[in-house]
């Protein structure tokens, strides 16, 4: 196999492509408890996150909409999947662990089990220009959680 | 045009990107530099470095002459009647902002109109939005047709007695469309409006004559035409430049200063406050010499041939959409495209892994992208050193990327 192919597969793991193609968790929830909007000015990508809470204040449903590349769409879908059923404080912890891993502040192994699928984004760390594609949804979420329930929040990645 | 020989002048073309030979197709963003320009920079710092216009010593004299030599060459390159009508700025963006600040802010009033087009780079849009907010000036935009050309009929109606300025790009950086510059200038003149031509994507690629165009202002960047970064050019008609207010205040732009007032310097120094980008301005002269030696007509013809081949190659691939005019005579060396179901960033990264450098994104033209109903495109743009083999390499790399991303989905988890 040529070197380029290997690198392409290393960056775009099969798991990522599966999430991207599956369209899982895409959409917008009616009457959400949280709504957060994020934009990456470098590429113009946008994301709209909606969340609903259920029993015991746990996050019950997460949906995302907007356009983006394989990396941002797959990362959003995996995030949505990982957060459903978690408490808000757990969600915050997961956001922090994920961002530390993507920014290479902590090793891949430090990712908690809840974020197992996210390990497929490992290859992105070698492409600094693309790291923001992976973190956009997470930063948007984190902003939404800080803004609080019923508020609309805006997040913008720094260039 | 001996491409092989030209390529030998560009050291960076030997670079390997992830083990592959670099195929540099992002020339609309910035071009590579020939060793003549690189050596001129080194020569300046090693042998002539001094501040200009402020010393009687030999080095200062030499440095001053080198910058003024570049100004003379720039004037000749665009056929400006006098070197003093050529002002050096940091880039095209600053040149446009200079006109907004020093001319428009002084002479335009509430209700006056500025006509732009839907194809403008953000740098010929945002300065006018800022001015419009400050002065209650109204902005109008000549629409783009679905094919990516300007709708001149609509333009004719938009340019009226209220129009004080028509500011437009001569060639679209996002789509490659060549704009009928002289037609627009004549519409503006009939209405009594001034004109600013953003020649950022024209000056590097085809012959330009400000007298023939009879534009009032013209702006471009040296870095898109083999020159160093940090040098832009503003040409203006002498009488207009004379009437304008200074831009930035400071040293060099004054002829006399007292504690409570100053008298501005003569052209072009009135607009060049502070120590300029001396080394880069000096080296820019080498870039102009290099381009003139090849000849702008030969450059345009070479790029047209590459563009034709690129359009043929890319449109033969599955799911590829190419934007911009179908008629090759209406476009410069830019091919903007998308692949169905793929984001331009993923295309850009996949091509990079094959050593092929293209731009992916909105190309600083978000309104145009909105009109095309796409968040962005991938864009290949050509210059004097690009070869047909490189166009083939682009085709092969894109084919591979499509095959990789479009293979049958595995069972959804
Ligand atoms: C049409 C056009 N105008 C203006 C600019 C701005 O040039 P600079 O960033 O050098 O000021 C560019 C460069 O991207 C351009 O393509």
Short mmCIF file of C-alpha atoms and ligand atoms in Angstrom, two decimals, chain B residues 28-30 90-96 119-124 169-174 198-202 219-224 231-232 359 363-365 379, ligand 1:
data_model
loop_
_atom_site.label_atom_id
_atom_site.label_comp_id
_atom_site.label_asym_id
_atom_site.label_seq_id
_atom_site.Cartn_x
_atom_site.Cartn_y
_atom_site.Cartn_z
CA UNK B 28 -4.19 32.49 -5.72
CA UNK B 29 -3.43 32.61 -1.98
CA UNK B 30 0.25 33.37 -2.45
CA UNK B 90 1.42 46.26 3.55
CA UNK B 91 -0.91 44.45 1.15
CA UNK B 92 -3.92 44.95 -1.13
CA UNK B 93 -6.18 45.00 1.91
CA UNK B 94 -4.37 47.99 3.35
CA UNK B 95 -4.43 49.74 -0.04
CA UNK B 96 -8.23 49.40 -0.17
CA UNK B 119 -17.79 38.36 -5.94
CA UNK B 120 -15.64 40.55 -3.73
CA UNK B 121 -12.96 39.25 -1.43
CA UNK B 122 -13.75 40.26 2.16
CA UNK B 123 -10.99 42.86 1.85
CA UNK B 124 -13.02 44.76 -0.74
CA UNK B 169 -12.31 42.88 -8.38
CA UNK B 170 -10.81 42.43 -11.85
CA UNK B 171 -10.78 38.65 -11.41
CA UNK B 172 -12.53 36.46 -8.85
CA UNK B 173 -10.19 34.66 -6.47
CA UNK B 174 -12.90 32.11 -5.65
CA UNK B 198 -8.93 45.25 -6.96
CA UNK B 199 -6.25 43.79 -9.25
CA UNK B 200 -4.96 41.23 -6.71
CA UNK B 201 -5.87 38.34 -9.01
CA UNK B 202 -5.15 40.16 -12.25
CA UNK B 219 -4.78 47.80 -5.57
CA UNK B 220 -2.77 44.58 -5.48
CA UNK B 221 -0.34 42.54 -3.36
CA UNK B 222 3.29 41.71 -4.19
CA UNK B 223 3.15 38.28 -2.54
CA UNK B 224 0.73 36.94 -5.15
CA UNK B 231 4.18 44.71 0.31
CA UNK B 232 1.01 46.02 -1.29
CA UNK B 359 -6.96 25.81 -0.78
CA UNK B 363 -11.69 31.81 0.11
CA UNK B 364 -12.65 34.94 2.05
CA UNK B 365 -15.80 35.14 -0.08
CA UNK B 379 -9.55 25.44 -5.27
C1 LIG C 1 -9.35 39.38 -5.07
C2 LIG C 1 -8.54 39.61 -3.84
N1 LIG C 1 -8.58 40.80 -3.23
C3 LIG C 1 -7.87 41.06 -2.14
C4 LIG C 1 -7.06 40.11 -1.56
C5 LIG C 1 -6.34 40.46 -0.31
O1 LIG C 1 -4.98 40.37 -0.45
P1 LIG C 1 -4.05 40.58 0.82
O2 LIG C 1 -4.49 39.56 1.81
O3 LIG C 1 -2.68 40.36 0.30
O4 LIG C 1 -4.31 41.96 1.29
C6 LIG C 1 -6.98 38.86 -2.15
C7 LIG C 1 -6.12 37.81 -1.55
O5 LIG C 1 -6.51 36.79 -1.07
C8 LIG C 1 -7.74 38.59 -3.31
O6 LIG C 1 -7.71 37.40 -3.89
#
